[in-house]
Amino acid sequence: MELTDLGTIRTLCEKYDFALSKGFGQNFIVNPGVPPKIVDAAGIDRRYGVLEIGPGIGVLTREIASRAGKVVAVEVDKRLPPVLQETLAGLDNVQVVLQDVLKTDLRALMAREFEGMPVVVCANLPYYITSPIIMKLLEEKLPVENITVMVQKEAAERLAAQPGTRASGAVSCAVRYFAQPRVMFTVQAGSFYPAPKVTSAVVRLDIRPTPAVQVPDEGAYFALVRAAFGQRRKTAANAIAAGLGLSRQEVAQALQDAGLDPRVRPEQLTLEDFAAVDAALRAGR
Ligand code: SAM
């Protein structure tokens, strides 16, 4: 059964009385060249346990299963497991977990399913929750080597943007802190059914053994980063003051102590700059 074939998808939909849901971000891959390219990008081989998020009808799942040691695929749509039972029949290294990935204890799941195996996350993500999923995977410090996911091209660029450059935002800072990102390749809208309005891209985040900068309190550091980007058109000083409930003067002083212009914009700040501002704010208190 060729899962990238539109006829197959229609037959499966009819058989299981399934209609693709926009609400769950269901755009299935129909270009047969794409799944092998994603698995190549993730560097998956038999040694690996792979966590897939959102298997859909299993087109990427099957490619991963043919090359990995084991796949655990977390899917939220309860209409899909019966379909997957048919499309993944005969593969003995795949397990489907019916759950919302954002509500799943992934650490426990990985410990249980991938004991002794290196793990990667590989998925064509539901685009409406790209950032929450990436943030959960990073902040929970899960034992994964890399996260290789297809997302909207703009989201990929944002995830991979270097802090201190125009395209960066709070999520770019979080990604760089925990990982080394790379945009691997783009995928045209016509490679999906239904075709989304936007171009997609596969991004790979290689998790660092230790964060990019050392800070005394990660929670406070990220509160500062989020505050700085909280009000887009403001200077970093105004946004940080508003976001953290500090006086503008106190924040301007901290920026100056960190060797920065008080009129600096948040996207001009590097991870090291944020660490220096964090330290200056602490010293001033
Ligand atoms: N992997 C398939 C493919 O590439 O053709 C489907 C990808 S589709 C873009 C996203 C998948 O994520 C859908 O199957 C959708 O039901 C699932 N999904 C959406 N929200 C989810 C959530 N919160 N937890 C787990 N899966 C979710």
Short mmCIF file of C-alpha atoms and ligand atoms in Angstrom, two decimals:
data_model
loop_
_atom_site.label_atom_id
_atom_site.label_comp_id
_atom_site.label_asym_id
_atom_site.label_seq_id
_atom_site.Cartn_x
_atom_site.Cartn_y
_atom_site.Cartn_z
CA MET A 1 0.00 0.00 0.00
CA GLU A 2 1.47 3.34 -1.11
CA LEU A 3 0.48 5.88 1.56
CA THR A 4 1.58 8.86 -0.51
CA ASP A 5 -0.98 7.91 -3.16
CA LEU A 6 -4.09 10.11 -3.08
CA GLY A 7 -6.26 7.16 -4.12
CA THR A 8 -4.99 5.14 -1.13
CA ILE A 9 -5.67 8.05 1.23
CA ARG A 10 -9.22 8.44 -0.10
CA THR A 11 -9.86 4.69 0.18
CA LEU A 12 -8.61 4.66 3.78
CA CYS A 13 -10.71 7.73 4.62
CA GLU A 14 -13.83 6.08 3.26
CA LYS A 15 -13.16 2.73 4.88
CA TYR A 16 -12.61 4.26 8.32
CA ASP A 17 -15.11 7.11 7.86
CA PHE A 18 -12.29 9.56 8.42
CA ALA A 19 -12.13 13.17 7.20
CA LEU A 20 -8.91 15.11 7.65
CA SER A 21 -9.15 17.63 10.47
CA LYS A 22 -7.88 21.16 10.07
CA GLY A 23 -8.15 21.62 13.81
CA PHE A 24 -5.49 18.97 14.40
CA GLY A 25 -3.23 20.44 11.71
CA GLN A 26 -3.58 17.40 9.46
CA ASN A 27 -1.62 17.87 6.24
CA PHE A 28 -0.32 14.49 5.19
CA ILE A 29 2.81 13.97 3.09
CA VAL A 30 1.96 12.82 -0.44
CA ASN A 31 5.39 13.26 -2.02
CA PRO A 32 7.21 9.88 -1.71
CA GLY A 33 10.59 11.58 -1.84
CA VAL A 34 10.01 13.49 1.40
CA PRO A 35 9.92 10.81 4.18
CA PRO A 36 13.33 9.30 3.26
CA LYS A 37 14.83 12.80 3.16
CA ILE A 38 13.50 13.61 6.65
CA VAL A 39 14.85 10.35 8.06
CA ASP A 40 18.23 11.02 6.39
CA ALA A 41 18.26 14.51 7.91
CA ALA A 42 17.64 13.04 11.38
CA GLY A 43 20.59 10.63 10.98
CA ILE A 44 18.44 7.68 12.06
CA ASP A 45 19.77 4.13 11.96
CA ARG A 46 19.07 0.82 13.73
CA ARG A 47 20.65 1.96 16.99
CA TYR A 48 18.02 4.63 17.50
CA GLY A 49 14.75 4.85 19.32
CA VAL A 50 12.58 7.45 17.59
CA LEU A 51 9.78 9.50 19.08
CA GLU A 52 7.38 10.58 16.37
CA ILE A 53 4.72 13.21 17.08
CA GLY A 54 1.54 12.97 15.00
CA PRO A 55 1.89 9.88 12.76
CA GLY A 56 -1.31 10.66 10.85
CA ILE A 57 -1.90 7.62 8.63
CA GLY A 58 1.72 6.53 9.10
CA VAL A 59 3.57 7.66 5.99
CA LEU A 60 6.63 8.95 7.87
CA THR A 61 6.21 6.30 10.59
CA ARG A 62 6.74 3.52 8.06
CA GLU A 63 9.92 5.08 6.70
CA ILE A 64 11.29 5.58 10.23
CA ALA A 65 10.35 2.03 11.24
CA SER A 66 12.21 0.58 8.23
CA ARG A 67 15.41 2.25 9.38
CA ALA A 68 15.28 2.71 13.18
CA GLY A 69 15.46 0.26 16.07
CA LYS A 70 12.09 1.30 17.41
CA VAL A 71 9.43 3.99 16.87
CA VAL A 72 6.94 5.31 19.37
CA ALA A 73 4.36 7.54 17.70
CA VAL A 74 2.17 9.82 19.82
CA GLU A 75 -1.13 10.73 18.13
CA VAL A 76 -3.99 12.76 19.60
CA ASP A 77 -6.75 11.93 17.07
CA LYS A 78 -8.62 8.90 18.32
CA ARG A 79 -9.91 8.14 14.82
CA LEU A 80 -6.39 7.30 13.63
CA PRO A 81 -5.23 4.23 15.62
CA PRO A 82 -7.59 1.89 13.69
CA VAL A 83 -6.20 3.26 10.41
CA LEU A 84 -2.63 2.88 11.71
CA GLN A 85 -3.33 -0.68 12.72
CA GLU A 86 -3.87 -1.42 9.04
CA THR A 87 -1.15 0.79 7.55
CA LEU A 88 1.52 -0.32 10.05
CA ALA A 89 0.51 -3.99 10.06
CA GLY A 90 3.50 -6.33 10.09
CA LEU A 91 5.91 -3.79 11.56
CA ASP A 92 6.95 -5.14 14.94
CA ASN A 93 9.04 -2.14 16.05
CA VAL A 94 6.28 0.49 16.13
CA GLN A 95 4.05 1.50 18.95
CA VAL A 96 1.23 4.02 18.70
CA VAL A 97 0.31 5.96 21.83
CA LEU A 98 -3.06 7.73 21.76
CA GLN A 99 -2.35 10.93 23.66
CA ASP A 100 -1.95 14.68 23.36
CA VAL A 101 1.83 15.14 23.14
CA LEU A 102 1.61 18.36 25.17
CA LYS A 103 0.03 16.41 28.05
CA THR A 104 2.32 13.39 27.82
CA ASP A 105 5.01 12.59 30.36
CA LEU A 106 7.65 12.15 27.65
CA ARG A 107 10.49 11.48 30.07
CA ALA A 108 8.66 8.49 31.53
CA LEU A 109 7.59 7.31 28.07
CA MET A 110 11.17 7.45 26.78
CA ALA A 111 12.59 5.70 29.84
CA ARG A 112 10.03 2.93 29.44
CA GLU A 113 10.22 2.47 25.67
CA PHE A 114 13.80 3.33 24.72
CA GLU A 115 15.87 1.88 27.55
CA GLY A 116 19.55 1.92 26.61
CA MET A 117 18.93 3.42 23.15
CA PRO A 118 19.96 6.85 21.88
CA VAL A 119 16.80 8.77 21.02
CA VAL A 120 15.82 11.29 18.36
CA VAL A 121 12.55 13.10 17.78
CA CYS A 122 11.40 13.01 14.16
CA ALA A 123 8.09 14.40 12.97
CA ASN A 124 6.00 16.37 10.54
CA LEU A 125 4.59 18.57 13.29
CA PRO A 126 1.03 19.88 13.58
CA TYR A 127 1.90 23.49 12.72
CA TYR A 128 -0.61 25.14 15.07
CA ILE A 129 1.43 23.97 18.08
CA THR A 130 4.99 24.05 16.72
CA SER A 131 6.38 26.35 19.42
CA PRO A 132 4.71 24.69 22.43
CA ILE A 133 5.96 21.28 21.28
CA ILE A 134 9.54 22.47 20.65
CA MET A 135 9.60 24.36 23.97
CA LYS A 136 8.33 21.31 25.84
CA LEU A 137 10.96 19.06 24.24
CA LEU A 138 13.73 21.53 25.08
CA GLU A 139 12.69 22.74 28.53
CA GLU A 140 12.05 19.27 29.88
CA LYS A 141 15.67 18.47 29.02
CA LEU A 142 14.66 15.15 27.55
CA PRO A 143 17.47 12.73 26.76
CA VAL A 144 17.37 13.18 22.98
CA GLU A 145 20.27 13.64 20.56
CA ASN A 146 18.40 15.73 18.05
CA ILE A 147 14.95 17.01 17.15
CA THR A 148 14.36 16.87 13.40
CA VAL A 149 10.98 18.24 12.44
CA MET A 150 9.05 19.65 9.53
CA VAL A 151 7.45 23.01 10.29
CA GLN A 152 6.36 26.11 8.37
CA LYS A 153 9.33 27.68 6.61
CA GLU A 154 8.93 30.92 8.60
CA ALA A 155 8.86 28.94 11.84
CA ALA A 156 12.01 27.05 10.79
CA GLU A 157 13.76 30.35 10.12
CA ARG A 158 12.65 31.69 13.48
CA LEU A 159 13.81 28.54 15.30
CA ALA A 160 17.20 28.67 13.59
CA ALA A 161 17.72 32.45 13.79
CA GLN A 162 20.88 33.53 15.55
CA PRO A 163 20.11 35.65 18.65
CA GLY A 164 21.36 39.16 18.00
CA THR A 165 20.08 39.16 14.42
CA ARG A 166 16.86 40.65 13.04
CA ALA A 167 14.91 37.42 12.62
CA SER A 168 15.45 36.32 16.23
CA GLY A 169 12.83 36.06 18.94
CA ALA A 170 12.34 34.42 22.33
CA VAL A 171 12.05 30.98 20.75
CA SER A 172 15.33 31.48 18.79
CA CYS A 173 17.05 32.23 22.10
CA ALA A 174 15.59 29.14 23.76
CA VAL A 175 16.62 26.96 20.82
CA ARG A 176 20.22 28.31 20.75
CA TYR A 177 20.53 27.96 24.51
CA PHE A 178 19.70 24.25 24.39
CA ALA A 179 20.66 23.28 20.84
CA GLN A 180 22.53 23.95 17.63
CA PRO A 181 19.88 24.49 14.92
CA ARG A 182 20.11 23.99 11.17
CA VAL A 183 17.50 24.39 8.43
CA MET A 184 18.02 21.24 6.33
CA PHE A 185 15.75 21.72 3.30
CA THR A 186 12.42 23.22 2.22
CA VAL A 187 9.33 21.34 1.03
CA GLN A 188 6.77 22.84 -1.34
CA ALA A 189 3.08 23.02 -0.39
CA GLY A 190 2.17 20.56 -3.17
CA SER A 191 3.95 17.77 -1.25
CA PHE A 192 1.01 17.64 1.20
CA TYR A 193 -2.65 16.72 1.16
CA PRO A 194 -4.38 19.02 1.62
CA ALA A 195 -1.77 21.54 0.42
CA PRO A 196 -1.15 24.17 3.11
CA LYS A 197 -0.92 27.82 2.14
CA VAL A 198 2.75 28.04 3.06
CA THR A 199 6.09 26.46 2.19
CA SER A 200 7.48 24.04 4.79
CA ALA A 201 11.01 23.30 5.95
CA VAL A 202 12.78 20.61 7.91
CA VAL A 203 14.84 21.89 10.79
CA ARG A 204 17.28 19.86 12.87
CA LEU A 205 18.14 20.87 16.43
CA ASP A 206 21.22 19.11 17.81
CA ILE A 207 20.92 19.15 21.58
CA ARG A 208 24.02 20.55 23.32
CA PRO A 209 25.60 18.53 26.14
CA THR A 210 25.52 21.72 28.22
CA PRO A 211 23.63 24.98 27.57
CA ALA A 212 25.27 27.65 25.41
CA VAL A 213 25.65 30.04 28.38
CA GLN A 214 25.88 29.38 32.11
CA VAL A 215 23.28 31.19 34.21
CA PRO A 216 22.51 30.89 37.93
CA ASP A 217 18.74 30.51 37.47
CA GLU A 218 17.37 29.29 34.15
CA GLY A 219 13.79 30.26 35.05
CA ALA A 220 14.79 33.86 35.73
CA TYR A 221 16.93 33.96 32.59
CA PHE A 222 14.07 32.89 30.35
CA ALA A 223 11.64 35.20 32.13
CA LEU A 224 14.02 38.01 31.16
CA VAL A 225 14.25 36.81 27.53
CA ARG A 226 10.47 36.47 27.25
CA ALA A 227 9.94 39.91 28.80
CA ALA A 228 12.41 41.52 26.38
CA PHE A 229 10.52 40.13 23.38
CA GLY A 230 7.12 40.57 24.99
CA GLN A 231 6.36 43.88 23.33
CA ARG A 232 7.73 43.79 19.84
CA ARG A 233 8.19 47.42 18.88
CA LYS A 234 9.55 48.59 22.21
CA THR A 235 13.18 48.92 23.22
CA ALA A 236 14.48 46.03 25.31
CA ALA A 237 14.61 48.32 28.36
CA ASN A 238 10.93 49.27 28.19
CA ALA A 239 9.81 45.74 27.43
CA ILE A 240 11.89 44.21 30.24
CA ALA A 241 10.65 46.84 32.72
CA ALA A 242 7.02 46.21 31.73
CA GLY A 243 7.38 42.43 31.60
CA LEU A 244 9.22 42.00 34.89
CA GLY A 245 7.49 44.83 36.77
CA LEU A 246 10.73 46.79 37.28
CA SER A 247 11.39 50.50 36.93
CA ARG A 248 12.64 51.66 33.55
CA GLN A 249 15.56 53.34 35.28
CA GLU A 250 16.64 50.15 37.03
CA VAL A 251 16.59 48.23 33.76
CA ALA A 252 18.42 50.96 31.82
CA GLN A 253 21.10 50.89 34.50
CA ALA A 254 21.41 47.11 34.23
CA LEU A 255 21.78 47.35 30.44
CA GLN A 256 24.48 49.95 30.89
CA ASP A 257 26.27 47.83 33.52
CA ALA A 258 26.16 44.98 31.01
CA GLY A 259 27.94 47.22 28.50
CA LEU A 260 24.86 47.77 26.33
CA ASP A 261 23.15 50.82 24.88
CA PRO A 262 19.93 51.43 26.86
CA ARG A 263 18.11 51.95 23.55
CA VAL A 264 19.06 48.49 22.29
CA ARG A 265 16.28 46.41 20.68
CA PRO A 266 15.64 42.87 21.96
CA GLU A 267 16.57 41.21 18.67
CA GLN A 268 20.01 42.81 18.91
CA LEU A 269 20.78 40.94 22.14
CA THR A 270 22.84 37.75 22.12
CA LEU A 271 22.54 34.94 24.69
CA GLU A 272 25.65 36.34 26.39
CA ASP A 273 24.09 39.84 26.49
CA PHE A 274 20.98 38.43 28.18
CA ALA A 275 23.19 36.61 30.70
CA ALA A 276 25.04 39.87 31.42
CA VAL A 277 21.76 41.80 31.88
CA ASP A 278 20.46 39.04 34.14
CA ALA A 279 23.65 39.29 36.23
CA ALA A 280 23.44 43.10 36.36
CA LEU A 281 19.80 43.00 37.49
CA ARG A 282 20.73 40.50 40.21
CA ALA A 283 23.69 42.65 41.36
CA GLY A 284 21.45 45.73 41.50
CA ARG A 285 18.87 44.13 43.78
N1 SAM B 1 3.03 12.33 10.06
C1 SAM B 1 1.91 12.51 9.15
C2 SAM B 1 2.43 12.94 7.80
O1 SAM B 1 3.55 13.45 7.75
O2 SAM B 1 1.74 12.76 6.79
C3 SAM B 1 0.91 13.52 9.68
C4 SAM B 1 1.45 14.91 9.98
S1 SAM B 1 0.21 16.12 10.30
C5 SAM B 1 1.04 17.57 9.79
C6 SAM B 1 0.22 16.33 12.08
C7 SAM B 1 -0.27 15.16 12.90
O3 SAM B 1 -0.21 15.52 14.30
C8 SAM B 1 -1.71 14.75 12.66
O4 SAM B 1 -1.79 13.36 12.56
C9 SAM B 1 -2.46 15.25 13.91
O5 SAM B 1 -3.62 14.50 14.21
C10 SAM B 1 -1.39 15.10 14.97
N2 SAM B 1 -1.57 15.97 16.16
C11 SAM B 1 -2.17 17.19 16.22
N3 SAM B 1 -2.14 17.67 17.47
C12 SAM B 1 -1.49 16.73 18.24
C13 SAM B 1 -1.18 16.63 19.62
N4 SAM B 1 -1.50 17.61 20.48
N5 SAM B 1 -0.54 15.52 20.07
C14 SAM B 1 -0.22 14.52 19.20
N6 SAM B 1 -0.49 14.57 17.89
C15 SAM B 1 -1.13 15.64 17.40
#
